[in-house]
Coordinates of C-alpha atoms in Angstrom, one line a residue:
P1 CA -6.0 -6.4 30.2
S2 CA -4.6 -7.8 33.5
T3 CA -4.1 -11.5 34.0
T4 CA -6.8 -11.6 36.7
W5 CA -10.3 -12.2 35.2
T6 CA -13.7 -12.4 36.8
L7 CA -17.1 -12.4 35.2
D8 CA -17.7 -8.8 36.3
R9 CA -14.4 -7.8 34.8
V10 CA -15.0 -9.5 31.5
K11 CA -18.6 -8.1 31.2
T12 CA -17.3 -4.6 31.9
E13 CA -14.6 -5.0 29.2
I14 CA -17.2 -6.2 26.7
S15 CA -19.5 -3.2 27.5
R16 CA -16.6 -0.9 26.6
G17 CA -15.4 -2.9 23.6
T18 CA -16.3 -3.0 20.0
R19 CA -18.2 -5.9 18.4
I20 CA -16.3 -7.2 15.5
S21 CA -18.3 -10.3 14.6
I22 CA -21.5 -12.1 15.2
V23 CA -20.2 -15.6 14.3
Y24 CA -23.7 -17.1 14.4
Y25 CA -26.7 -17.1 16.7
G26 CA -25.4 -17.5 20.3
V27 CA -21.8 -16.5 19.6
D28 CA -20.4 -13.0 19.6
V29 CA -16.9 -11.6 19.4
V30 CA -15.9 -8.3 20.9
D31 CA -12.6 -6.4 20.7
I32 CA -11.8 -5.2 24.2
G33 CA -8.5 -3.5 23.3
D34 CA -4.9 -4.2 24.2
G35 CA -4.8 -6.8 21.5
C36 CA -7.5 -9.0 23.1
I37 CA -10.9 -10.2 22.1
V38 CA -13.7 -12.0 23.9
K39 CA -15.6 -14.8 22.2
F40 CA -18.8 -15.5 24.2
G41 CA -22.3 -16.9 24.0
T42 CA -24.5 -19.8 24.9
F43 CA -23.0 -21.9 22.1
V44 CA -19.4 -21.2 23.1
R45 CA -17.7 -24.1 24.8
A46 CA -14.7 -24.2 27.1
R47 CA -13.3 -27.1 25.1
E48 CA -12.5 -24.6 22.3
A49 CA -10.0 -22.9 24.6
E50 CA -8.7 -26.3 25.8
A51 CA -8.2 -27.5 22.2
T52 CA -6.5 -24.2 21.3
E53 CA -4.1 -24.5 24.2
F54 CA -3.4 -28.2 23.4
V55 CA -2.5 -27.3 19.8
A56 CA -0.3 -24.4 21.0
A57 CA 1.6 -26.6 23.4
C58 CA 2.2 -29.4 20.9
T59 CA 2.8 -27.6 17.6
S60 CA 3.9 -24.4 16.1
I61 CA 0.6 -23.8 14.3
P62 CA -0.4 -20.1 14.8
V63 CA -3.3 -20.0 17.3
A64 CA -4.6 -17.4 19.7
R65 CA -3.1 -17.2 23.2
I66 CA -5.9 -18.0 25.7
H67 CA -6.0 -15.6 28.7
A68 CA -9.1 -16.9 30.5
T69 CA -12.2 -19.0 30.2
L70 CA -15.2 -18.2 32.4
Y71 CA -18.7 -19.5 32.7
D72 CA -21.8 -17.7 33.9
E73 CA -24.2 -20.3 35.4
A74 CA -27.0 -17.8 35.6
T75 CA -27.0 -17.2 31.8
S76 CA -25.3 -20.3 30.5
V77 CA -22.8 -18.1 28.7
T78 CA -19.1 -19.1 28.3
Y79 CA -16.5 -16.3 27.8
I80 CA -13.1 -17.0 26.2
V81 CA -10.6 -14.1 26.5
Q82 CA -7.9 -14.5 23.9
D83 CA -5.4 -12.6 21.8
R84 CA -6.7 -11.1 18.6
I85 CA -4.8 -12.5 15.6
Q86 CA -4.0 -10.0 12.9
G87 CA -5.2 -11.0 9.4
E88 CA -8.0 -11.4 6.9
R89 CA -10.1 -14.5 6.3
L90 CA -8.8 -16.6 3.5
D91 CA -12.2 -17.0 2.0
K92 CA -12.2 -13.3 1.3
L93 CA -8.7 -13.3 -0.1
L94 CA -8.8 -16.4 -2.3
P95 CA -10.2 -14.6 -5.4
T96 CA -7.5 -12.0 -5.3
L97 CA -4.4 -14.1 -4.9
D98 CA -2.1 -14.8 -7.8
A99 CA -0.4 -18.1 -8.5
E100 CA 2.7 -17.3 -6.5
K101 CA 0.8 -16.2 -3.4
L102 CA -1.5 -19.2 -3.7
Q103 CA 1.5 -21.5 -3.7
V104 CA 2.8 -19.9 -0.5
I105 CA -0.5 -20.4 1.3
E106 CA -0.7 -24.0 0.0
K107 CA 2.7 -24.9 1.3
E108 CA 1.9 -23.4 4.7
L109 CA -1.4 -25.1 4.8
Q110 CA 0.3 -28.4 4.0
L111 CA 2.7 -27.9 7.0
I112 CA -0.3 -27.2 9.2
F113 CA -2.0 -30.4 8.3
S114 CA 1.3 -32.2 8.8
Q115 CA 1.6 -30.8 12.3
L116 CA -2.0 -31.8 13.0
S117 CA -1.1 -35.4 12.0
S118 CA 1.6 -35.4 14.6
L119 CA -1.2 -35.4 17.2
D120 CA -3.0 -38.4 15.7
T121 CA -2.0 -40.7 18.6
H122 CA -2.5 -38.2 21.4
G123 CA -6.1 -39.2 22.2
P124 CA -9.0 -41.6 21.6
M125 CA -11.7 -40.9 19.1
G126 CA -13.8 -38.0 20.2
M127 CA -13.6 -34.3 20.8
V128 CA -10.9 -32.6 22.8
G129 CA -12.4 -32.1 26.3
K130 CA -15.4 -34.2 25.5
P131 CA -14.1 -37.6 24.2
T132 CA -17.4 -39.4 24.2
Y133 CA -19.4 -37.0 22.0
F134 CA -19.4 -36.2 18.3
L135 CA -21.2 -32.8 18.1
D136 CA -23.2 -30.8 20.6
F137 CA -25.9 -29.5 18.3
H138 CA -29.2 -31.0 17.2
P139 CA -29.6 -33.6 15.9
F140 CA -26.4 -35.1 17.3
A141 CA -26.7 -33.7 20.8
A142 CA -26.5 -36.3 23.6
E143 CA -30.2 -36.1 24.4
Y144 CA -31.0 -37.3 20.9
L145 CA -28.4 -39.9 20.0
G146 CA -26.4 -40.3 23.2
S147 CA -22.6 -40.6 23.5
W148 CA -20.6 -42.5 20.9
K149 CA -17.9 -44.9 22.0
A150 CA -16.5 -45.9 18.7
T151 CA -12.8 -46.8 18.4
T152 CA -12.8 -47.4 14.6
T153 CA -14.1 -45.7 11.5
L154 CA -16.7 -48.4 10.9
G155 CA -17.8 -48.2 14.5
F156 CA -18.3 -44.4 14.1
V157 CA -20.4 -44.6 11.0
T158 CA -22.4 -47.6 12.4
W159 CA -23.1 -45.6 15.5
I160 CA -24.8 -42.9 13.4
I161 CA -26.8 -45.4 11.4
D162 CA -27.9 -47.4 14.5
A163 CA -28.7 -44.4 16.5
T164 CA -30.8 -42.9 13.7
N165 CA -32.7 -46.1 13.1
T166 CA -33.4 -46.3 16.9
A167 CA -34.4 -42.6 17.2
T168 CA -36.9 -42.8 14.3
D169 CA -38.4 -46.2 15.0
V170 CA -38.0 -47.1 11.4
T171 CA -35.2 -48.6 9.3
V172 CA -33.8 -45.5 7.7
F173 CA -30.6 -47.2 6.6
K174 CA -29.9 -50.5 5.0
P175 CA -27.0 -52.6 6.3
L176 CA -23.7 -50.8 5.5
D177 CA -21.1 -52.3 3.2
S178 CA -18.2 -52.7 5.6
N179 CA -15.7 -52.8 2.7
I180 CA -16.3 -49.1 2.0
F181 CA -14.1 -48.0 4.9
D182 CA -10.6 -49.2 5.7
D183 CA -11.0 -50.1 9.4
K184 CA -7.2 -50.7 9.6
K185 CA -6.5 -47.0 9.1
P186 CA -6.1 -45.2 12.5
H187 CA -8.1 -42.1 13.4
V188 CA -6.6 -38.7 12.9
F189 CA -6.5 -35.4 14.8
S190 CA -8.6 -32.7 13.1
H191 CA -9.3 -29.1 13.6
G192 CA -12.9 -30.1 12.9
D193 CA -13.8 -27.2 10.7
L194 CA -10.6 -26.2 8.8
V195 CA -12.1 -24.2 6.0
P196 CA -11.1 -20.8 4.6
E197 CA -13.4 -18.9 7.0
N198 CA -11.2 -20.1 9.9
I199 CA -7.8 -19.3 8.3
L200 CA -6.4 -15.9 8.7
V201 CA -3.8 -14.4 6.4
H202 CA -1.5 -11.4 6.9
D203 CA 1.2 -10.1 4.6
G204 CA 0.8 -13.1 2.3
H205 CA 1.2 -15.7 5.0
I206 CA -1.1 -17.7 7.2
S207 CA -1.2 -15.8 10.5
G208 CA -3.7 -17.8 12.5
I209 CA -6.1 -20.8 12.6
I210 CA -9.2 -20.0 14.7
D211 CA -12.4 -21.6 16.0
W212 CA -11.1 -24.9 17.4
E213 CA -14.4 -25.9 19.1
Y214 CA -14.8 -29.1 17.1
A215 CA -11.2 -30.3 17.3
G216 CA -10.6 -33.9 18.1
W217 CA -9.9 -37.4 16.8
Y218 CA -12.0 -38.5 13.9
P219 CA -12.0 -41.1 11.1
Y220 CA -9.1 -41.1 8.7
F221 CA -11.0 -39.3 5.9
W222 CA -12.2 -36.4 8.2
N223 CA -9.9 -33.6 7.1
P224 CA -10.8 -33.8 3.4
Y225 CA -14.4 -34.5 4.3
I226 CA -14.6 -31.2 6.3
A227 CA -12.4 -29.2 3.8
L228 CA -14.4 -30.2 0.7
R229 CA -18.0 -30.7 2.1
R230 CA -19.2 -27.2 1.1
P231 CA -19.0 -25.9 -2.5
L232 CA -17.2 -22.6 -2.8
V233 CA -17.5 -20.0 -5.5
D234 CA -13.7 -20.0 -5.9
S235 CA -12.4 -23.5 -6.8
R236 CA -8.8 -22.6 -5.7
W237 CA -9.5 -24.0 -2.3
T238 CA -10.5 -27.3 -3.7
R239 CA -7.4 -27.5 -5.8
M240 CA -5.2 -26.7 -2.8
I241 CA -6.8 -29.5 -0.7
R242 CA -6.5 -32.0 -3.5
N243 CA -2.8 -31.1 -3.9
I244 CA -2.2 -31.4 -0.2
M245 CA -3.8 -34.6 0.9
V246 CA -5.5 -37.9 -0.2
T247 CA -9.2 -37.0 -0.5
Y248 CA -10.8 -40.4 0.0
N249 CA -13.6 -39.7 -2.5
R250 CA -15.6 -42.9 -1.9
E251 CA -15.5 -42.7 1.8
R252 CA -16.4 -39.0 1.9
Q253 CA -19.4 -39.5 -0.4
V254 CA -20.8 -42.5 1.5
F255 CA -20.3 -40.8 4.9
S256 CA -21.8 -37.6 3.5
D257 CA -24.9 -39.5 2.4
V258 CA -25.2 -41.2 5.8
Y259 CA -24.8 -37.9 7.7
E260 CA -27.2 -35.9 5.6
T261 CA -29.8 -38.6 5.8
A262 CA -29.4 -38.8 9.6
C263 CA -29.8 -35.1 9.9
L264 CA -33.0 -35.1 7.9
W265 CA -34.6 -37.9 9.9
V266 CA -33.4 -37.1 13.4
G267 CA -33.8 -33.4 12.9
T268 CA -37.5 -33.7 12.2

């Protein structure tokens, strides 16, 4: 595709292309040829492209080249035109990999997390392109809990607790034990959803990290919290993560309890 993109152009390319994925409701991915795809939908955000370009500029982590980001005000749809990265999702490959291949992936993943950590001081707590917000979707959208302006881990967790108590008009949470979290530890830069579904592998090596929409600066335990929050059928991923990083078991468990409880109460 040419370097000049308009809404009419991208819509035409999509109509001629091949749908390769419905990521989830409100997000589609279409292959438009010439090595490019378009990710689009009402839940696609321009900050995903911004975060991808930020990581590309500051690290050697394999990410898609962004060609254009467009927004259709009439339909509230965002379009991101980007390179298609060759590879298969790691979650599909994990059960088939032998010990030697797993070790290669583990070492490359460790390098990726190391490069992410080099960005820890490049921004305040918050999402890339939207520093005063945690997540866009219910129940943590701005209209429910408002923006968060935490600068420390304890401040971040306390914001969720206080906002939930206020939103529900009842005391959902008891006072938090401030000793659970180490407020002296600085925040970290995180992909925000670095799980096997967002890791592409080609010829035995990690070929790309995709879906950077939640990237930003979060509490120090965020990477293991995200990586280990969902049980997987294949335990190899869990072993890799535990080999790669400190997993902060107590902090993860306490925060998980807070977050799940908040979702139940504010989401009702």
